[in-house]
Tab-separated table of C-alpha atoms in Angstrom:
chain	number	residue	atom	x	y	z
A	153	MET	CA	-39.852	93.933	41.623
A	154	SER	CA	-43.584	94.383	41.748
A	155	ALA	CA	-45.103	97.264	43.667
A	156	GLY	CA	-46.367	95.151	46.576
A	157	THR	CA	-42.903	94.276	47.772
A	158	ALA	CA	-42.038	97.904	48.495
A	159	LEU	CA	-44.599	98.098	51.316
A	160	ALA	CA	-43.771	97.168	54.894
A	161	GLY	CA	-45.378	94.302	56.808
A	162	PHE	CA	-45.788	94.274	60.598
A	163	ALA	CA	-43.653	96.872	62.406
A	164	ASP	CA	-42.564	94.117	64.828
A	165	PRO	CA	-43.024	90.801	63.005
A	166	VAL	CA	-42.549	88.629	66.110
A	167	LEU	CA	-44.694	90.430	68.672
A	168	ASP	CA	-47.302	91.792	66.242
A	169	SER	CA	-47.806	88.273	64.844
A	170	GLN	CA	-48.256	86.985	68.388
A	171	ALA	CA	-50.757	89.710	69.268
A	172	ALA	CA	-52.683	89.181	66.027
A	173	PHE	CA	-52.777	85.413	66.598
A	174	ARG	CA	-54.015	85.867	70.171
A	175	ALA	CA	-56.803	88.123	68.930
A	176	VAL	CA	-57.793	85.495	66.333
A	177	LEU	CA	-57.570	82.741	68.972
A	178	GLU	CA	-59.790	84.755	71.309
A	179	ALA	CA	-62.222	85.424	68.455
A	180	MET	CA	-62.330	81.744	67.450
A	181	SER	CA	-62.743	80.625	71.091
A	182	ARG	CA	-65.566	83.079	71.792
A	183	PRO	CA	-67.533	83.239	68.544
A	184	GLY	CA	-69.082	86.601	67.756
A	185	ARG	CA	-67.041	88.567	70.288
A	186	ILE	CA	-65.191	91.390	68.570
A	187	GLN	CA	-61.398	91.616	68.856
A	188	ARG	CA	-58.980	94.302	67.730
A	189	LEU	CA	-55.786	93.411	65.833
A	190	PRO	CA	-52.425	95.162	65.506
A	191	VAL	CA	-52.272	96.325	61.899
A	192	PRO	CA	-49.395	96.836	59.462
A	193	PRO	CA	-48.386	100.475	58.857
A	194	GLU	CA	-48.872	100.214	55.080
A	195	LEU	CA	-51.387	98.262	53.027
A	196	PRO	CA	-51.633	97.379	49.357
A	197	PRO	CA	-54.934	98.350	47.695
A	198	GLY	CA	-57.872	95.969	48.015
A	199	ILE	CA	-57.111	94.478	51.416
A	200	GLY	CA	-58.312	95.803	54.781
A	201	PRO	CA	-56.162	96.202	57.909
A	202	ALA	CA	-57.541	93.262	59.918
A	203	ALA	CA	-57.585	90.863	56.951
A	204	ALA	CA	-53.980	91.822	56.178
A	205	ALA	CA	-52.958	91.267	59.805
A	206	VAL	CA	-54.574	87.806	59.900
A	207	LEU	CA	-52.659	86.754	56.779
A	208	LEU	CA	-49.352	88.250	57.939
A	209	ALA	CA	-49.707	86.369	61.232
A	210	LEU	CA	-50.823	82.979	59.928
A	211	ALA	CA	-49.905	82.419	56.278
A	212	ASP	CA	-46.695	80.879	54.976
A	213	ALA	CA	-45.353	78.669	52.193
A	214	ASP	CA	-47.560	75.785	53.424
A	215	THR	CA	-50.803	77.732	53.038
A	216	PRO	CA	-51.993	78.441	49.491
A	217	ILE	CA	-54.054	81.632	49.391
A	218	ARG	CA	-56.913	82.780	47.197
A	219	LEU	CA	-56.826	86.570	47.128
A	220	ALA	CA	-59.289	88.619	45.101
A	221	ALA	CA	-57.531	91.882	45.889
A	222	GLY	CA	-55.257	91.955	42.837
A	223	ALA	CA	-51.632	91.549	41.843
A	224	GLU	CA	-50.155	94.126	44.204
A	225	ALA	CA	-51.776	92.598	47.300
A	226	GLN	CA	-50.781	89.130	46.080
A	227	ALA	CA	-47.160	90.239	45.690
A	228	TRP	CA	-47.208	91.852	49.130
A	229	ILE	CA	-48.495	88.710	50.866
A	230	ARG	CA	-46.094	86.566	48.860
A	231	PHE	CA	-43.161	88.784	49.814
A	232	HIS	CA	-43.940	88.877	53.541
A	233	THR	CA	-45.207	85.324	54.104
A	234	GLY	CA	-44.073	83.176	51.174
A	235	ALA	CA	-47.655	82.040	50.533
A	236	ARG	CA	-48.483	81.198	46.931
A	237	ALA	CA	-51.700	81.868	45.031
A	238	ALA	CA	-54.203	79.063	44.473
A	239	PRO	CA	-57.762	78.646	43.180
A	240	ALA	CA	-60.404	79.102	45.900
A	241	ALA	CA	-61.206	75.375	46.083
A	242	GLU	CA	-57.586	74.528	46.956
A	243	ALA	CA	-56.690	77.448	49.218
A	244	ALA	CA	-56.131	77.271	52.998
A	245	PHE	CA	-57.000	80.946	53.356
A	246	VAL	CA	-59.531	82.615	51.093
A	247	LEU	CA	-59.979	86.373	50.948
A	248	ASP	CA	-62.566	86.718	48.250
A	249	SER	CA	-66.047	88.095	48.864
A	250	ASP	CA	-67.363	86.239	45.799
A	251	ALA	CA	-66.239	82.848	47.081
A	252	GLY	CA	-69.160	80.726	48.311
A	253	LEU	CA	-68.773	78.795	51.565
A	254	LEU	CA	-69.722	75.596	49.781
A	255	ASP	CA	-67.107	76.068	47.052
A	256	LEU	CA	-64.149	75.938	49.471
A	257	ASP	CA	-62.237	72.936	50.785
A	258	PRO	CA	-64.159	71.558	53.811
A	259	GLY	CA	-61.512	68.932	54.680
A	260	THR	CA	-62.437	65.287	55.098
A	261	GLU	CA	-64.236	63.334	57.832
A	262	GLU	CA	-60.873	62.016	59.007
A	263	GLU	CA	-58.973	65.278	58.510
A	264	PRO	CA	-61.505	68.061	59.075
A	265	GLU	CA	-58.661	70.378	60.119
A	266	ARG	CA	-57.865	70.729	56.407
A	267	GLY	CA	-61.033	72.782	55.990
A	268	ALA	CA	-60.327	76.292	54.677
A	269	THR	CA	-60.490	79.576	56.559
A	270	LEU	CA	-62.588	82.217	54.793
A	271	ILE	CA	-61.643	85.806	55.571
A	272	LEU	CA	-64.603	88.029	54.769
A	273	GLU	CA	-64.372	91.800	54.712
A	274	VAL	CA	-67.681	93.312	55.808
A	275	GLU	CA	-68.936	96.878	56.263
A	276	SER	CA	-69.399	96.774	60.000
A	277	LEU	CA	-69.501	94.530	63.049
A	278	SER	CA	-71.256	95.218	66.322
A	279	GLU	CA	-72.364	93.180	69.317
A	280	GLY	CA	-75.673	93.226	71.153
A	281	SER	CA	-78.071	92.936	68.222
A	282	GLY	CA	-78.441	91.077	64.925
A	283	TRP	CA	-77.635	87.382	64.503
A	284	ARG	CA	-78.108	85.000	67.414
A	285	LEU	CA	-75.091	82.717	67.709
A	286	SER	CA	-74.940	79.574	69.800
A	287	GLY	CA	-72.583	76.635	70.178
A	288	PRO	CA	-69.182	75.854	71.719
A	289	GLY	CA	-67.526	78.999	73.089
A	290	ILE	CA	-70.837	80.687	73.861
A	291	GLN	CA	-72.488	80.340	77.265
A	292	ALA	CA	-76.070	80.704	76.032
A	293	THR	CA	-76.436	82.932	72.987
A	294	HIS	CA	-74.440	85.840	71.636
A	295	ARG	CA	-75.698	88.637	69.397
A	296	LEU	CA	-73.607	89.870	66.486
A	297	ALA	CA	-74.739	92.378	63.880
A	298	VAL	CA	-72.924	92.090	60.571
A	299	ALA	CA	-73.493	94.535	57.725
A	300	GLY	CA	-72.326	93.706	54.233
A	301	VAL	CA	-72.349	89.925	53.863
A	302	ARG	CA	-73.730	88.701	50.588
A	303	ASP	CA	-77.298	87.463	50.215
A	304	GLY	CA	-77.636	83.793	50.913
A	305	PHE	CA	-74.751	83.683	53.381
A	306	LEU	CA	-76.901	82.299	56.199
A	307	ALA	CA	-78.406	79.593	53.975
A	308	ASP	CA	-74.890	78.608	52.860
A	309	TRP	CA	-73.767	78.668	56.487
A	310	ALA	CA	-76.524	76.267	57.548
A	311	ALA	CA	-75.605	73.914	54.702
A	312	SER	CA	-71.922	74.131	55.556
A	313	ARG	CA	-72.560	73.558	59.255
A	314	ALA	CA	-74.549	70.408	58.469
A	315	ARG	CA	-71.280	68.846	57.228
A	316	PHE	CA	-69.611	69.083	60.651
A	317	PRO	CA	-66.859	68.128	61.473
A	318	ARG	CA	-66.035	69.078	57.886
A	319	GLY	CA	-66.526	72.731	57.135
A	320	VAL	CA	-65.134	76.200	56.695
A	321	ASP	CA	-64.238	78.624	59.486
A	322	VAL	CA	-64.972	82.297	58.870
A	323	ILE	CA	-63.181	85.389	60.122
A	324	LEU	CA	-65.263	88.537	59.594
A	325	CYS	CA	-63.164	91.700	59.289
A	326	ALA	CA	-64.151	95.369	59.518
A	327	GLY	CA	-61.352	97.909	59.803
A	328	ASP	CA	-58.960	96.646	62.461
A	329	ARG	CA	-61.643	94.504	64.118
A	330	ILE	CA	-62.628	90.887	63.663
A	331	ALA	CA	-65.223	88.385	64.844
A	332	ALA	CA	-64.985	84.683	64.075
A	333	LEU	CA	-67.511	82.014	63.168
A	334	PRO	CA	-66.025	78.559	63.701
A	335	ARG	CA	-67.730	75.945	61.508
A	336	GLY	CA	-69.966	74.417	64.191
A	337	ILE	CA	-71.724	77.584	65.336
A	338	ALA	CA	-75.476	77.878	64.818
A	339	ILE	CA	-76.638	81.228	63.433
A	340	GLU	CA	-80.223	82.438	63.664
A	341	GLU	CA	-81.344	85.626	62.003
A	342	GLY	CA	-82.088	88.307	64.628
B	282	MET	CA	-38.249	92.043	81.912
B	283	THR	CA	-36.535	91.239	78.623
B	284	HIS	CA	-35.760	87.871	77.146
B	285	ASP	CA	-32.358	86.335	76.492
B	286	PRO	CA	-31.332	87.836	73.104
B	287	GLY	CA	-29.713	84.523	72.133
B	288	TYR	CA	-33.183	83.080	71.545
B	289	ASN	CA	-36.143	84.101	69.467
B	290	PHE	CA	-39.012	85.278	71.687
B	291	ALA	CA	-40.366	82.206	73.534
B	292	TYR	CA	-37.670	79.909	72.060
B	293	LEU	CA	-39.456	78.553	68.958
B	294	ASP	CA	-38.711	80.013	65.531
B	295	GLU	CA	-41.466	82.021	63.870
B	296	SER	CA	-42.364	79.481	61.174
B	297	THR	CA	-42.837	76.755	63.791
B	298	LYS	CA	-45.066	79.023	65.877
B	299	ARG	CA	-47.105	79.887	62.803
B	300	MET	CA	-47.689	76.194	62.028
B	301	ILE	CA	-48.626	75.457	65.659
B	302	ARG	CA	-50.906	78.508	65.789
B	303	ARG	CA	-52.810	77.315	62.730
B	304	ALA	CA	-53.184	73.863	64.328
B	305	ILE	CA	-54.499	75.466	67.539
B	306	LEU	CA	-57.093	77.523	65.651
B	307	LYS	CA	-58.414	74.453	63.807
B	308	ALA	CA	-58.413	72.508	67.087
B	309	VAL	CA	-60.590	75.220	68.675
B	310	ALA	CA	-62.938	75.195	65.672
B	311	ILE	CA	-63.392	71.390	65.949
B	312	PRO	CA	-63.678	70.811	69.727
B	313	GLY	CA	-62.087	67.544	70.852
B	314	HIS	CA	-60.604	66.632	67.460
B	315	GLN	CA	-56.882	65.821	67.443
B	316	VAL	CA	-54.998	67.975	64.932
B	317	PRO	CA	-51.573	66.677	63.816
B	318	PHE	CA	-48.688	69.154	63.990
B	319	GLY	CA	-44.970	69.162	63.247
B	320	SER	CA	-43.727	68.702	66.798
B	321	ARG	CA	-40.177	69.987	67.282
B	322	GLU	CA	-37.358	68.630	69.356
B	323	MET	CA	-37.339	70.626	72.577
B	324	PRO	CA	-34.590	71.050	75.181
B	325	LEU	CA	-36.306	68.559	77.495
B	326	PRO	CA	-37.151	64.877	77.076
B	327	TYR	CA	-40.477	63.488	75.864
B	328	GLY	CA	-42.751	62.991	78.826
B	329	TRP	CA	-41.656	66.234	80.470
B	330	GLY	CA	-44.111	68.433	78.649
B	331	THR	CA	-42.718	68.915	75.131
B	332	GLY	CA	-46.233	69.281	73.734
B	333	GLY	CA	-47.478	71.659	76.398
B	334	ILE	CA	-44.362	73.792	76.167
B	335	GLN	CA	-44.716	74.161	72.375
B	336	VAL	CA	-48.342	75.227	72.758
B	337	THR	CA	-47.422	77.698	75.511
B	338	ALA	CA	-44.530	79.092	73.425
B	339	SER	CA	-46.866	79.683	70.481
B	340	VAL	CA	-49.580	81.381	72.533
B	341	LEU	CA	-47.459	83.384	74.974
B	342	GLY	CA	-47.001	87.149	74.668
B	343	PRO	CA	-44.844	89.586	76.633
B	344	ARG	CA	-47.740	90.728	78.845
B	345	ASP	CA	-48.791	87.233	79.911
B	346	VAL	CA	-48.312	85.942	83.443
B	347	LEU	CA	-47.376	82.268	83.418
B	348	LYS	CA	-48.075	79.620	86.035
B	349	VAL	CA	-46.844	76.035	85.662
B	350	ILE	CA	-47.980	73.121	87.822
B	351	ASP	CA	-46.977	69.491	87.973
B	352	GLN	CA	-49.559	67.276	89.729
B	353	GLY	CA	-51.024	70.422	91.266
B	354	SER	CA	-47.724	71.613	92.665
B	355	ASP	CA	-45.818	74.765	91.692
B	356	ASP	CA	-42.532	73.682	93.260
B	357	THR	CA	-41.693	70.384	91.576
B	358	THR	CA	-38.732	70.120	89.165
B	359	ASN	CA	-40.809	70.105	85.994
B	360	ALA	CA	-42.839	73.168	86.996
B	361	VAL	CA	-39.869	75.157	88.266
B	362	SER	CA	-37.809	74.382	85.122
B	363	ILE	CA	-40.552	75.322	82.666
B	364	ARG	CA	-41.199	78.621	84.465
B	365	ALA	CA	-37.455	79.379	84.386
B	366	PHE	CA	-37.351	78.428	80.683
B	367	PHE	CA	-40.005	80.985	79.751
B	368	ARG	CA	-38.639	83.672	82.069
B	369	ARG	CA	-35.355	83.348	80.191
B	370	THR	CA	-36.554	82.867	76.607
B	371	ALA	CA	-39.630	85.142	76.698
B	372	GLY	CA	-38.934	87.446	79.639
B	373	VAL	CA	-42.490	86.905	80.911
B	374	ALA	CA	-43.638	87.285	84.493
B	375	THR	CA	-44.362	84.039	86.302
B	376	THR	CA	-46.523	83.362	89.312
B	377	GLU	CA	-47.603	80.564	91.623
B	378	ARG	CA	-51.009	82.163	92.191
B	379	THR	CA	-53.769	80.681	90.067
B	380	ALA	CA	-55.783	83.902	90.281
B	381	GLU	CA	-52.942	86.025	88.838
B	382	ALA	CA	-52.037	83.806	85.874
B	383	THR	CA	-53.193	84.406	82.294
B	384	ILE	CA	-51.693	81.123	81.046
B	385	ILE	CA	-51.467	78.009	83.208
B	386	GLN	CA	-49.479	75.069	81.879
B	387	THR	CA	-50.371	71.904	83.731
B	388	ARG	CA	-49.315	68.324	84.064
B	389	HIS	CA	-52.097	66.076	85.382
B	390	ARG	CA	-54.284	68.497	87.388
B	391	ILE	CA	-56.836	71.273	86.968
B	392	PRO	CA	-56.482	73.955	89.652
B	393	GLU	CA	-59.133	73.858	92.393
B	394	ARG	CA	-59.939	77.558	91.972
B	395	ARG	CA	-62.529	78.141	89.239
B	396	LEU	CA	-60.733	79.490	86.163
B	397	THR	CA	-61.959	82.647	84.447
B	398	GLU	CA	-62.470	83.989	80.926
B	399	GLY	CA	-59.111	85.735	80.890
B	400	GLN	CA	-57.184	82.488	81.338
B	401	ILE	CA	-55.871	79.713	79.091
B	402	LEU	CA	-55.171	76.249	80.500
B	403	VAL	CA	-52.470	74.306	78.589
B	404	TYR	CA	-52.321	70.570	79.309
B	405	GLN	CA	-49.244	68.402	78.833
B	406	VAL	CA	-50.505	65.222	77.191
B	407	PRO	CA	-48.607	61.914	76.991
B	408	ILE	CA	-51.168	59.873	74.992
B	409	PRO	CA	-53.745	61.986	73.149
B	410	GLU	CA	-55.661	59.072	71.625
B	411	PRO	CA	-58.363	57.877	74.069
B	412	LEU	CA	-58.737	54.642	72.080
B	413	ALA	CA	-54.982	53.899	71.993
B	414	ARG	CA	-55.120	50.994	74.426
B	415	LEU	CA	-58.142	49.488	72.710
B	416	GLU	CA	-57.116	49.956	69.072
B	417	PRO	CA	-53.396	50.310	68.333
B	418	ARG	CA	-53.772	51.196	64.627
B	419	ILE	CA	-53.774	54.975	64.199
B	420	ALA	CA	-55.444	54.724	60.777
B	421	GLU	CA	-58.267	52.790	62.425
B	422	THR	CA	-58.723	55.169	65.383
B	423	ARG	CA	-58.968	58.065	62.920
B	424	ARG	CA	-61.720	56.218	61.092
B	425	LEU	CA	-63.542	55.552	64.372
B	426	HIS	CA	-63.389	59.256	65.249
B	427	ALA	CA	-64.606	60.174	61.761
B	428	MET	CA	-67.641	57.948	62.246
B	429	ALA	CA	-68.024	58.838	65.947
B	430	ASP	CA	-67.962	55.088	66.600
B	431	TYR	CA	-67.057	54.802	70.263
B	432	GLY	CA	-68.553	51.398	71.046
B	433	LEU	CA	-65.079	50.083	71.960
B	434	MET	CA	-64.815	52.491	74.873
B	435	HIS	CA	-68.281	51.641	76.157
B	436	VAL	CA	-67.351	47.957	76.072
B	437	LYS	CA	-64.179	48.712	78.028
B	438	LEU	CA	-66.131	50.579	80.719
B	439	TYR	CA	-68.711	47.799	80.774
B	440	GLU	CA	-65.955	45.209	81.304
B	441	ASP	CA	-64.722	47.315	84.230
B	442	ILE	CA	-68.171	47.043	85.787
B	443	ALA	CA	-68.439	43.301	85.056
B	444	LYS	CA	-65.032	42.661	86.643
B	445	HIS	CA	-64.907	45.149	89.493
B	446	GLY	CA	-68.514	46.140	90.070
B	447	HIS	CA	-67.735	49.760	89.176
B	448	ILE	CA	-65.847	51.754	86.540
B	449	ALA	CA	-62.259	51.257	87.667
B	450	THR	CA	-60.780	54.186	85.768
B	451	SER	CA	-59.499	56.823	88.164
B	452	TYR	CA	-57.478	59.020	85.790
B	453	SER	CA	-57.494	59.746	82.013
B	454	TYR	CA	-61.223	59.130	82.312
B	455	PRO	CA	-62.634	59.476	78.765
B	456	VAL	CA	-64.965	62.369	77.957
B	457	MET	CA	-67.289	63.339	75.121
B	458	VAL	CA	-66.718	66.890	73.917
B	459	ASN	CA	-69.796	68.739	72.670
B	460	GLU	CA	-71.407	65.297	72.172
B	461	ARG	CA	-69.236	64.636	69.113
B	462	TYR	CA	-65.613	63.665	69.828
B	463	LEU	CA	-64.322	61.190	72.382
B	464	MET	CA	-61.330	62.854	74.048
B	465	SER	CA	-58.636	61.980	76.551
B	466	PRO	CA	-58.564	64.653	79.259
B	467	SER	CA	-54.844	63.752	79.744
B	468	PRO	CA	-53.984	61.886	82.967
B	469	ILE	CA	-55.885	64.231	85.272
B	470	PRO	CA	-57.753	62.461	88.064
B	471	ALA	CA	-61.385	61.694	87.217
B	472	PHE	CA	-62.087	64.026	90.168
B	473	ASP	CA	-61.114	66.954	87.895
B	474	ASN	CA	-63.279	65.932	84.925
B	475	PRO	CA	-66.372	67.927	85.973
B	476	LYS	CA	-64.263	71.132	86.011
B	477	MET	CA	-63.804	70.837	82.230
B	478	HIS	CA	-67.543	71.135	81.598
B	479	MET	CA	-68.558	74.679	80.599
B	480	MET	CA	-65.253	76.069	81.881
B	481	PRO	CA	-65.000	79.838	81.192
B	482	ALA	CA	-61.301	79.446	80.265
B	483	LEU	CA	-59.967	78.073	76.968
B	484	GLN	CA	-58.390	74.593	77.300
B	485	LEU	CA	-55.545	73.593	74.949
B	486	PHE	CA	-53.862	70.182	74.879
B	487	GLY	CA	-50.387	69.475	73.470
B	488	ALA	CA	-48.831	66.035	72.927
B	489	GLY	CA	-45.205	66.428	71.788
B	490	ARG	CA	-44.179	62.834	71.147
B	491	GLU	CA	-47.490	61.938	69.518
B	492	LYS	CA	-47.572	65.247	67.599
B	493	ARG	CA	-51.179	66.156	68.309
B	494	ILE	CA	-52.941	69.309	69.476
B	495	TYR	CA	-56.572	69.460	70.575
B	496	ALA	CA	-58.792	71.914	72.372
B	497	VAL	CA	-61.962	72.541	74.321
B	498	PRO	CA	-63.321	76.059	73.739
B	499	PRO	CA	-64.789	77.968	76.695
B	500	TYR	CA	-68.378	77.102	77.669
B	501	THR	CA	-68.342	73.737	75.914
B	502	ALA	CA	-70.121	70.618	77.128
B	503	VAL	CA	-67.690	67.959	78.389
B	504	ARG	CA	-69.353	64.777	79.614
B	505	SER	CA	-67.593	61.884	81.324
B	506	LEU	CA	-68.765	58.619	79.753
B	507	ASP	CA	-70.968	56.490	81.964
B	508	PHE	CA	-74.091	54.326	82.078
B	509	GLU	CA	-77.553	55.157	83.410
B	510	ASP	CA	-77.233	52.538	86.164
B	511	HIS	CA	-73.554	53.329	86.781
B	512	PRO	CA	-73.329	57.125	86.716
B	513	PHE	CA	-69.943	58.831	86.672
B	514	ARG	CA	-68.622	59.563	90.162
B	515	PRO	CA	-65.571	61.716	90.752
B	516	ILE	CA	-63.427	59.961	93.343
B	517	ARG	CA	-61.331	61.520	96.092
B	518	ALA	CA	-59.680	60.086	99.188
B	519	PRO	CA	-62.221	60.233	102.061
B	520	HIS	CA	-60.051	62.455	104.260
B	521	ARG	CA	-59.413	66.090	105.134
B	522	CYS	CA	-56.253	67.950	104.152
B	523	GLU	CA	-53.813	67.823	107.064
B	524	LEU	CA	-52.594	71.353	106.322
B	525	CYS	CA	-55.702	73.377	105.450
B	526	GLY	CA	-58.519	71.106	106.598
B	527	SER	CA	-60.242	71.074	103.221
B	528	GLY	CA	-62.787	68.300	102.725
B	529	ASP	CA	-63.601	68.926	99.058
B	530	THR	CA	-60.236	69.125	97.257
B	531	TYR	CA	-58.140	66.429	95.591
B	532	LEU	CA	-55.668	64.931	98.070
B	533	ASP	CA	-52.204	63.389	97.816
B	534	GLU	CA	-51.222	60.658	100.255
B	535	VAL	CA	-47.843	61.398	101.842
B	536	LEU	CA	-45.793	58.897	103.864
B	537	VAL	CA	-44.304	60.649	106.872
B	538	ASP	CA	-42.176	57.972	108.544
B	539	ASP	CA	-41.033	54.375	108.028
B	540	LYS	CA	-43.670	52.912	110.341
B	541	GLY	CA	-46.587	53.304	107.949
B	542	GLY	CA	-47.533	56.797	109.129
B	543	ARG	CA	-49.309	58.804	106.464
B	544	ILE	CA	-51.147	62.049	105.997
B	545	PHE	CA	-53.341	63.463	103.242
B	546	VAL	CA	-52.638	66.937	101.878
B	547	CYS	CA	-54.059	69.021	99.013
B	548	SER	CA	-52.452	68.307	95.644
B	549	ASP	CA	-53.069	71.957	94.593
B	550	THR	CA	-50.386	73.740	96.621
B	551	ASP	CA	-51.495	77.293	95.794
B	552	HIS	CA	-55.100	76.611	96.795
B	553	CYS	CA	-53.940	74.932	100.005
B	554	GLN	CA	-51.698	77.850	100.972
B	555	GLU	CA	-54.487	80.297	100.273
B	556	ARG	CA	-56.807	78.359	102.587
B	557	GLN	CA	-54.137	78.102	105.287
B	558	ALA	CA	-53.612	81.877	105.122
B	559	MET	CA	-57.372	82.436	105.390
B	560	ARG	CA	-57.541	80.116	108.372
B	561	GLU	CA	-54.655	81.894	110.129
B	562	ALA	CA	-56.244	85.284	109.432
B	563	ALA	CA	-59.495	84.070	110.957
B	564	GLU	CA	-57.787	82.856	114.147
């Protein structure tokens, strides 16, 4: 038994999964608005509370995962969800801050829903300043300040967005909070 | 309230919900695109809302307040049964008031009252593919969506005009979502189409038999297809509601005797009752 399997998942797997999903759904429907997730009581090293909650709620044996957090986190996710490890280019969920948006599976023109979901852990998220987001889900524009994304993210984002309907959806995580960037959203630097 | 312990919360098993939830998230990220999902057999026949009920079951939480309407009405068999189903399997509160609901499952209507940011509208969809009657091959319709090639639908609307002098489509009137995907709004009357445009609430669509989920995020452009010289016109019966007097809501025609007597009443029963109560209070 590896160490990861000794740690608990959600305290209430049914209702916590539902609440976490609803927060992700709200985040994806209203890009840039910050949502709070129920978090598991224990975490393996290398994975933040919100990122862990997203995976516990949504991953399973049908969703290969690329996890940069190490063997213990991998074993923990595997134990609680059944999801197996995969290279970034083949994964449905990617939690790897080194993974480039353009290196992940964007789906196909006919099956864009196969595009990956990138879960990015960042230093902080706040609304009201920073990036200007616009697109479906946003009435006019929405401001979101994100600290700790890698250089070149916005250039990659613009290139990824140009492939719509193919593309990668991003969930930004900081602590127990998330904000989502569905693939079609336009981002302007603030 | 608690749910019947003989069932998992909201009936579906957790792995099914997880699969449906992932489909819903991708549907929201690609507005108007139909996402395939592993539709389950439900304890009601196809055509009674198996798609809508699976979407509702996957979204619903214990603090939600559920409203279900069938053709605008809260008290038809389908609506009453689905509310009872979720009261039993999820223990959630149900309501007939549009304003109080957090999730509204609907068959063939959008409520008259403007929906808000805190609400999710779940449509029951019989035929999700807007091109189905024009192109029966699913592989081909997928290709047409991939290329955003919707000439077929324009030709169909044009033929309507050539034959009838106007666009003779009064329900399931095709829409463009965010100027990218052609989408069936489900068999709502064309009268309801303008309500979909920039709606503050999230709109989710579930087709159980056809195994498709699609979505319109809040504040998303939804345009009914038309032509410059034949603009889209939402149609309603040119009458007032016999019960509340409304002149701007969608009306049902009701036969009242066997001599051809008929009245028109609001299809949205909650809205109608609210207006009747306001009228009585004013008198």
